[in-house]
């Protein structure tokens, strides 16, 4: 409940309001369509707006998804643009107000576990967060449970209502954890 109050205040604080239409068009828009003609840019859209967060130059630790470009290309080829809009962003490219608004409009947030994934607290109820976990990383839920039977299977998604960061179950979101593999030696 405290998170709901906090996120509602942050989303609706008058000085922090941004031109959402311009922001959504900038991130998920197709250059050839005006916002009014683009079904994915409407607030009540049936289009899934997915946001892939990559770590920028200011990130303390570099977690890299080595096949990210291929995965994005494959997702874009599998789903028509009026069903799925996939944007790749570095959150540091936006103002604080834009980051809050952007997360509020996101249906699916995807990224490597880390501080950038805290933006998911501003997602609306029912959203989905896909956590890309480094090989050998224990999530918050795993640290608090007795883990038996060896390590989790790599690449096998774990669905949960528990966030992989400290906000746990305080948001009504789905969380999918996918453990990656070590990258090949260079």
PDB file of C-alpha atoms in Angstrom:
ATOM      1  CA  UNK A   1       0.000   0.000   0.000  1.00  0.00           C
ATOM      2  CA  UNK A   2       2.851   2.417   0.754  1.00  0.00           C
ATOM      3  CA  UNK A   3       4.273   1.783  -2.697  1.00  0.00           C
ATOM      4  CA  UNK A   4       0.869   2.587  -4.232  1.00  0.00           C
ATOM      5  CA  UNK A   5       0.741   5.940  -2.430  1.00  0.00           C
ATOM      6  CA  UNK A   6       4.319   6.741  -3.439  1.00  0.00           C
ATOM      7  CA  UNK A   7       3.866   5.800  -7.091  1.00  0.00           C
ATOM      8  CA  UNK A   8       0.528   7.641  -7.345  1.00  0.00           C
ATOM      9  CA  UNK A   9       2.084  10.804  -5.928  1.00  0.00           C
ATOM     10  CA  UNK A  10       5.101  10.542  -8.245  1.00  0.00           C
ATOM     11  CA  UNK A  11       2.922   9.892 -11.325  1.00  0.00           C
ATOM     12  CA  UNK A  12       0.507  12.736 -10.555  1.00  0.00           C
ATOM     13  CA  UNK A  13       2.768  15.377  -8.993  1.00  0.00           C
ATOM     14  CA  UNK A  14       1.902  18.469 -11.081  1.00  0.00           C
ATOM     15  CA  UNK A  15       5.465  19.796 -11.613  1.00  0.00           C
ATOM     16  CA  UNK A  16       6.540  16.352 -12.846  1.00  0.00           C
ATOM     17  CA  UNK A  17       3.976  16.025 -15.619  1.00  0.00           C
ATOM     18  CA  UNK A  18       5.410  15.528 -19.095  1.00  0.00           C
ATOM     19  CA  UNK A  19       3.924  15.534 -22.565  1.00  0.00           C
ATOM     20  CA  UNK A  20       3.096  11.831 -22.537  1.00  0.00           C
ATOM     21  CA  UNK A  21       2.009  11.768 -26.169  1.00  0.00           C
ATOM     22  CA  UNK A  22       5.367  13.156 -27.299  1.00  0.00           C
ATOM     23  CA  UNK A  23       7.276  10.797 -24.986  1.00  0.00           C
ATOM     24  CA  UNK A  24       5.365   7.699 -26.061  1.00  0.00           C
ATOM     25  CA  UNK A  25       5.730   8.675 -29.729  1.00  0.00           C
ATOM     26  CA  UNK A  26       9.491   9.214 -29.226  1.00  0.00           C
ATOM     27  CA  UNK A  27       9.973   5.801 -27.606  1.00  0.00           C
ATOM     28  CA  UNK A  28       7.415   3.480 -29.241  1.00  0.00           C
ATOM     29  CA  UNK A  29       6.223   5.442 -32.249  1.00  0.00           C
ATOM     30  CA  UNK A  30       6.728   4.604 -35.856  1.00  0.00           C
ATOM     31  CA  UNK A  31       8.057   7.658 -37.631  1.00  0.00           C
ATOM     32  CA  UNK A  32       5.525   7.355 -40.452  1.00  0.00           C
ATOM     33  CA  UNK A  33       2.402   7.458 -38.252  1.00  0.00           C
ATOM     34  CA  UNK A  34       0.995  10.381 -36.297  1.00  0.00           C
ATOM     35  CA  UNK A  35       0.120   9.575 -32.693  1.00  0.00           C
ATOM     36  CA  UNK A  36      -3.625   9.861 -33.346  1.00  0.00           C
ATOM     37  CA  UNK A  37      -3.416   7.242 -36.106  1.00  0.00           C
ATOM     38  CA  UNK A  38      -1.180   4.826 -34.236  1.00  0.00           C
ATOM     39  CA  UNK A  39      -3.197   2.330 -32.150  1.00  0.00           C
ATOM     40  CA  UNK A  40      -0.179   1.428 -30.015  1.00  0.00           C
ATOM     41  CA  UNK A  41       0.186   4.973 -28.725  1.00  0.00           C
ATOM     42  CA  UNK A  42      -3.322   5.234 -27.309  1.00  0.00           C
ATOM     43  CA  UNK A  43      -3.696   4.877 -23.517  1.00  0.00           C
ATOM     44  CA  UNK A  44      -6.241   2.043 -23.818  1.00  0.00           C
ATOM     45  CA  UNK A  45      -4.332   0.224 -26.536  1.00  0.00           C
ATOM     46  CA  UNK A  46      -4.441  -3.548 -27.023  1.00  0.00           C
ATOM     47  CA  UNK A  47      -0.887  -3.295 -28.279  1.00  0.00           C
ATOM     48  CA  UNK A  48       1.795  -4.497 -25.861  1.00  0.00           C
ATOM     49  CA  UNK A  49       4.374  -1.806 -25.164  1.00  0.00           C
ATOM     50  CA  UNK A  50       7.607  -3.540 -24.174  1.00  0.00           C
ATOM     51  CA  UNK A  51      10.604  -1.651 -22.867  1.00  0.00           C
ATOM     52  CA  UNK A  52      14.062  -3.220 -22.955  1.00  0.00           C
ATOM     53  CA  UNK A  53      16.404  -1.409 -20.584  1.00  0.00           C
ATOM     54  CA  UNK A  54      20.098  -1.596 -21.375  1.00  0.00           C
ATOM     55  CA  UNK A  55      22.793  -0.313 -19.109  1.00  0.00           C
ATOM     56  CA  UNK A  56      24.276   3.007 -20.109  1.00  0.00           C
ATOM     57  CA  UNK A  57      27.659   4.583 -19.609  1.00  0.00           C
ATOM     58  CA  UNK A  58      26.821   5.660 -16.058  1.00  0.00           C
ATOM     59  CA  UNK A  59      26.139   2.101 -14.875  1.00  0.00           C
ATOM     60  CA  UNK A  60      28.600   0.917 -12.240  1.00  0.00           C
ATOM     61  CA  UNK A  61      28.515  -2.695 -13.412  1.00  0.00           C
ATOM     62  CA  UNK A  62      28.165  -3.725 -17.022  1.00  0.00           C
ATOM     63  CA  UNK A  63      25.722  -6.566 -17.447  1.00  0.00           C
ATOM     64  CA  UNK A  64      25.504  -7.300 -21.116  1.00  0.00           C
ATOM     65  CA  UNK A  65      23.057  -9.545 -22.918  1.00  0.00           C
ATOM     66  CA  UNK A  66      25.263 -10.813 -25.706  1.00  0.00           C
ATOM     67  CA  UNK A  67      22.447 -11.868 -28.040  1.00  0.00           C
ATOM     68  CA  UNK A  68      20.153  -8.902 -27.355  1.00  0.00           C
ATOM     69  CA  UNK A  69      20.120  -7.591 -30.937  1.00  0.00           C
ATOM     70  CA  UNK A  70      19.195 -11.025 -32.285  1.00  0.00           C
ATOM     71  CA  UNK A  71      16.485 -11.529 -29.646  1.00  0.00           C
ATOM     72  CA  UNK A  72      14.937  -8.137 -30.447  1.00  0.00           C
ATOM     73  CA  UNK A  73      15.084  -8.803 -34.176  1.00  0.00           C
ATOM     74  CA  UNK A  74      13.400 -12.167 -33.655  1.00  0.00           C
ATOM     75  CA  UNK A  75      10.631 -10.670 -31.463  1.00  0.00           C
ATOM     76  CA  UNK A  76       9.970  -7.926 -34.005  1.00  0.00           C
ATOM     77  CA  UNK A  77       9.759 -10.503 -36.789  1.00  0.00           C
ATOM     78  CA  UNK A  78       7.373 -12.726 -34.802  1.00  0.00           C
ATOM     79  CA  UNK A  79       4.795 -10.072 -33.889  1.00  0.00           C
ATOM     80  CA  UNK A  80       3.224  -7.371 -36.046  1.00  0.00           C
ATOM     81  CA  UNK A  81       3.836  -3.763 -34.943  1.00  0.00           C
ATOM     82  CA  UNK A  82       0.165  -3.296 -34.122  1.00  0.00           C
ATOM     83  CA  UNK A  83       0.462  -6.106 -31.521  1.00  0.00           C
ATOM     84  CA  UNK A  84       3.893  -5.436 -30.024  1.00  0.00           C
ATOM     85  CA  UNK A  85       6.036  -2.322 -29.800  1.00  0.00           C
ATOM     86  CA  UNK A  86       9.494  -3.049 -28.541  1.00  0.00           C
ATOM     87  CA  UNK A  87      11.761  -0.159 -27.581  1.00  0.00           C
ATOM     88  CA  UNK A  88      15.349  -0.382 -26.373  1.00  0.00           C
ATOM     89  CA  UNK A  89      16.348   2.454 -24.047  1.00  0.00           C
ATOM     90  CA  UNK A  90      18.972   3.648 -21.632  1.00  0.00           C
ATOM     91  CA  UNK A  91      17.001   5.245 -18.817  1.00  0.00           C
ATOM     92  CA  UNK A  92      19.746   7.817 -18.261  1.00  0.00           C
ATOM     93  CA  UNK A  93      18.702   9.400 -21.579  1.00  0.00           C
ATOM     94  CA  UNK A  94      15.462  10.597 -19.928  1.00  0.00           C
ATOM     95  CA  UNK A  95      14.620  13.037 -17.163  1.00  0.00           C
ATOM     96  CA  UNK A  96      13.295  11.695 -13.866  1.00  0.00           C
ATOM     97  CA  UNK A  97       9.800  12.791 -14.835  1.00  0.00           C
ATOM     98  CA  UNK A  98      10.068  11.065 -18.218  1.00  0.00           C
ATOM     99  CA  UNK A  99      11.360   7.862 -16.598  1.00  0.00           C
ATOM    100  CA  UNK A 100       8.328   7.701 -14.290  1.00  0.00           C
ATOM    101  CA  UNK A 101       5.910   8.374 -17.160  1.00  0.00           C
ATOM    102  CA  UNK A 102       7.674   5.875 -19.413  1.00  0.00           C
ATOM    103  CA  UNK A 103       7.517   3.110 -16.805  1.00  0.00           C
ATOM    104  CA  UNK A 104       3.837   3.929 -16.209  1.00  0.00           C
ATOM    105  CA  UNK A 105       3.067   3.302 -19.890  1.00  0.00           C
ATOM    106  CA  UNK A 106       5.117   0.089 -20.071  1.00  0.00           C
ATOM    107  CA  UNK A 107       3.287  -3.242 -20.227  1.00  0.00           C
ATOM    108  CA  UNK A 108       6.407  -5.434 -20.253  1.00  0.00           C
ATOM    109  CA  UNK A 109       9.774  -4.304 -18.880  1.00  0.00           C
ATOM    110  CA  UNK A 110      12.828  -6.364 -19.788  1.00  0.00           C
ATOM    111  CA  UNK A 111      16.337  -5.963 -18.455  1.00  0.00           C
ATOM    112  CA  UNK A 112      19.295  -7.344 -16.577  1.00  0.00           C
ATOM    113  CA  UNK A 113      18.776  -7.439 -12.826  1.00  0.00           C
ATOM    114  CA  UNK A 114      19.977  -4.219 -11.290  1.00  0.00           C
ATOM    115  CA  UNK A 115      19.001  -0.739 -10.215  1.00  0.00           C
ATOM    116  CA  UNK A 116      17.377   0.233 -13.545  1.00  0.00           C
ATOM    117  CA  UNK A 117      14.718  -2.392 -12.909  1.00  0.00           C
ATOM    118  CA  UNK A 118      13.452  -0.364  -9.941  1.00  0.00           C
ATOM    119  CA  UNK A 119      11.495   1.650 -12.526  1.00  0.00           C
ATOM    120  CA  UNK A 120       9.073  -1.270 -12.622  1.00  0.00           C
ATOM    121  CA  UNK A 121       7.520   0.008  -9.364  1.00  0.00           C
ATOM    122  CA  UNK A 122       5.783   2.634 -11.542  1.00  0.00           C
ATOM    123  CA  UNK A 123       4.219   0.051 -13.860  1.00  0.00           C
ATOM    124  CA  UNK A 124       0.478  -0.380 -13.669  1.00  0.00           C
ATOM    125  CA  UNK A 125      -1.008  -3.436 -11.971  1.00  0.00           C
ATOM    126  CA  UNK A 126      -0.917  -6.566 -14.101  1.00  0.00           C
ATOM    127  CA  UNK A 127       2.280  -5.621 -15.937  1.00  0.00           C
ATOM    128  CA  UNK A 128       5.129  -8.054 -16.463  1.00  0.00           C
ATOM    129  CA  UNK A 129       8.808  -7.684 -15.622  1.00  0.00           C
ATOM    130  CA  UNK A 130      11.289 -10.003 -17.326  1.00  0.00           C
ATOM    131  CA  UNK A 131      14.477 -10.240 -15.305  1.00  0.00           C
ATOM    132  CA  UNK A 132      17.564 -11.372 -17.218  1.00  0.00           C
ATOM    133  CA  UNK A 133      19.686 -12.934 -14.510  1.00  0.00           C
ATOM    134  CA  UNK A 134      23.419 -13.538 -14.781  1.00  0.00           C
ATOM    135  CA  UNK A 135      24.662 -17.083 -14.387  1.00  0.00           C
ATOM    136  CA  UNK A 136      25.009 -17.940 -10.694  1.00  0.00           C
ATOM    137  CA  UNK A 137      23.045 -14.909  -9.426  1.00  0.00           C
ATOM    138  CA  UNK A 138      20.658 -15.567  -6.551  1.00  0.00           C
ATOM    139  CA  UNK A 139      17.475 -13.519  -6.503  1.00  0.00           C
ATOM    140  CA  UNK A 140      16.041 -11.885  -3.405  1.00  0.00           C
ATOM    141  CA  UNK A 141      13.445 -14.667  -3.157  1.00  0.00           C
ATOM    142  CA  UNK A 142      16.106 -17.358  -3.449  1.00  0.00           C
ATOM    143  CA  UNK A 143      18.279 -15.749  -0.793  1.00  0.00           C
ATOM    144  CA  UNK A 144      15.374 -15.961   1.641  1.00  0.00           C
ATOM    145  CA  UNK A 145      14.461 -19.571   0.776  1.00  0.00           C
ATOM    146  CA  UNK A 146      16.315 -22.792   1.277  1.00  0.00           C
ATOM    147  CA  UNK A 147      17.579 -23.711  -2.166  1.00  0.00           C
ATOM    148  CA  UNK A 148      17.884 -27.423  -2.695  1.00  0.00           C
ATOM    149  CA  UNK A 149      18.463 -29.670  -5.641  1.00  0.00           C
ATOM    150  CA  UNK A 150      21.340 -27.688  -7.144  1.00  0.00           C
ATOM    151  CA  UNK A 151      21.302 -24.589  -9.340  1.00  0.00           C
ATOM    152  CA  UNK A 152      18.290 -23.496 -11.356  1.00  0.00           C
ATOM    153  CA  UNK A 153      18.138 -24.642 -14.922  1.00  0.00           C
ATOM    154  CA  UNK A 154      19.551 -22.068 -17.282  1.00  0.00           C
ATOM    155  CA  UNK A 155      17.078 -20.686 -19.775  1.00  0.00           C
ATOM    156  CA  UNK A 156      14.053 -22.126 -17.952  1.00  0.00           C
ATOM    157  CA  UNK A 157      11.860 -19.162 -16.974  1.00  0.00           C
ATOM    158  CA  UNK A 158      10.642 -18.896 -13.389  1.00  0.00           C
ATOM    159  CA  UNK A 159       7.244 -17.171 -13.079  1.00  0.00           C
ATOM    160  CA  UNK A 160       6.523 -15.483  -9.782  1.00  0.00           C
ATOM    161  CA  UNK A 161       4.719 -12.563  -8.143  1.00  0.00           C
ATOM    162  CA  UNK A 162       7.921 -11.796  -6.180  1.00  0.00           C
ATOM    163  CA  UNK A 163      10.245  -9.111  -7.568  1.00  0.00           C
ATOM    164  CA  UNK A 164      13.938  -9.859  -7.835  1.00  0.00           C
ATOM    165  CA  UNK A 165      14.648  -6.621  -5.968  1.00  0.00           C
ATOM    166  CA  UNK A 166      13.752  -5.597  -2.455  1.00  0.00           C
ATOM    167  CA  UNK A 167      10.225  -4.387  -3.226  1.00  0.00           C
ATOM    168  CA  UNK A 168       9.199  -8.037  -3.343  1.00  0.00           C
ATOM    169  CA  UNK A 169       5.433  -8.475  -3.577  1.00  0.00           C
ATOM    170  CA  UNK A 170       4.571  -4.805  -2.982  1.00  0.00           C
ATOM    171  CA  UNK A 171       3.488  -4.292  -6.594  1.00  0.00           C
ATOM    172  CA  UNK A 172       0.813  -6.281  -8.456  1.00  0.00           C
ATOM    173  CA  UNK A 173       3.126  -7.416 -11.249  1.00  0.00           C
ATOM    174  CA  UNK A 174       4.181 -10.668 -12.840  1.00  0.00           C
ATOM    175  CA  UNK A 175       7.905 -11.409 -12.735  1.00  0.00           C
ATOM    176  CA  UNK A 176       9.721 -13.803 -15.015  1.00  0.00           C
ATOM    177  CA  UNK A 177      13.315 -14.673 -14.163  1.00  0.00           C
ATOM    178  CA  UNK A 178      15.528 -16.074 -16.901  1.00  0.00           C
ATOM    179  CA  UNK A 179      19.020 -17.184 -15.939  1.00  0.00           C
ATOM    180  CA  UNK A 180      21.589 -16.702 -18.654  1.00  0.00           C
ATOM    181  CA  UNK A 181      24.737 -18.529 -19.419  1.00  0.00           C
ATOM    182  CA  UNK A 182      28.295 -17.369 -19.042  1.00  0.00           C
ATOM    183  CA  UNK A 183      29.432 -15.751 -22.236  1.00  0.00           C
ATOM    184  CA  UNK A 184      31.978 -17.627 -24.298  1.00  0.00           C
ATOM    185  CA  UNK A 185      35.616 -16.798 -23.583  1.00  0.00           C
ATOM    186  CA  UNK A 186      37.055 -14.114 -25.822  1.00  0.00           C
TER     187      UNK A 186
END
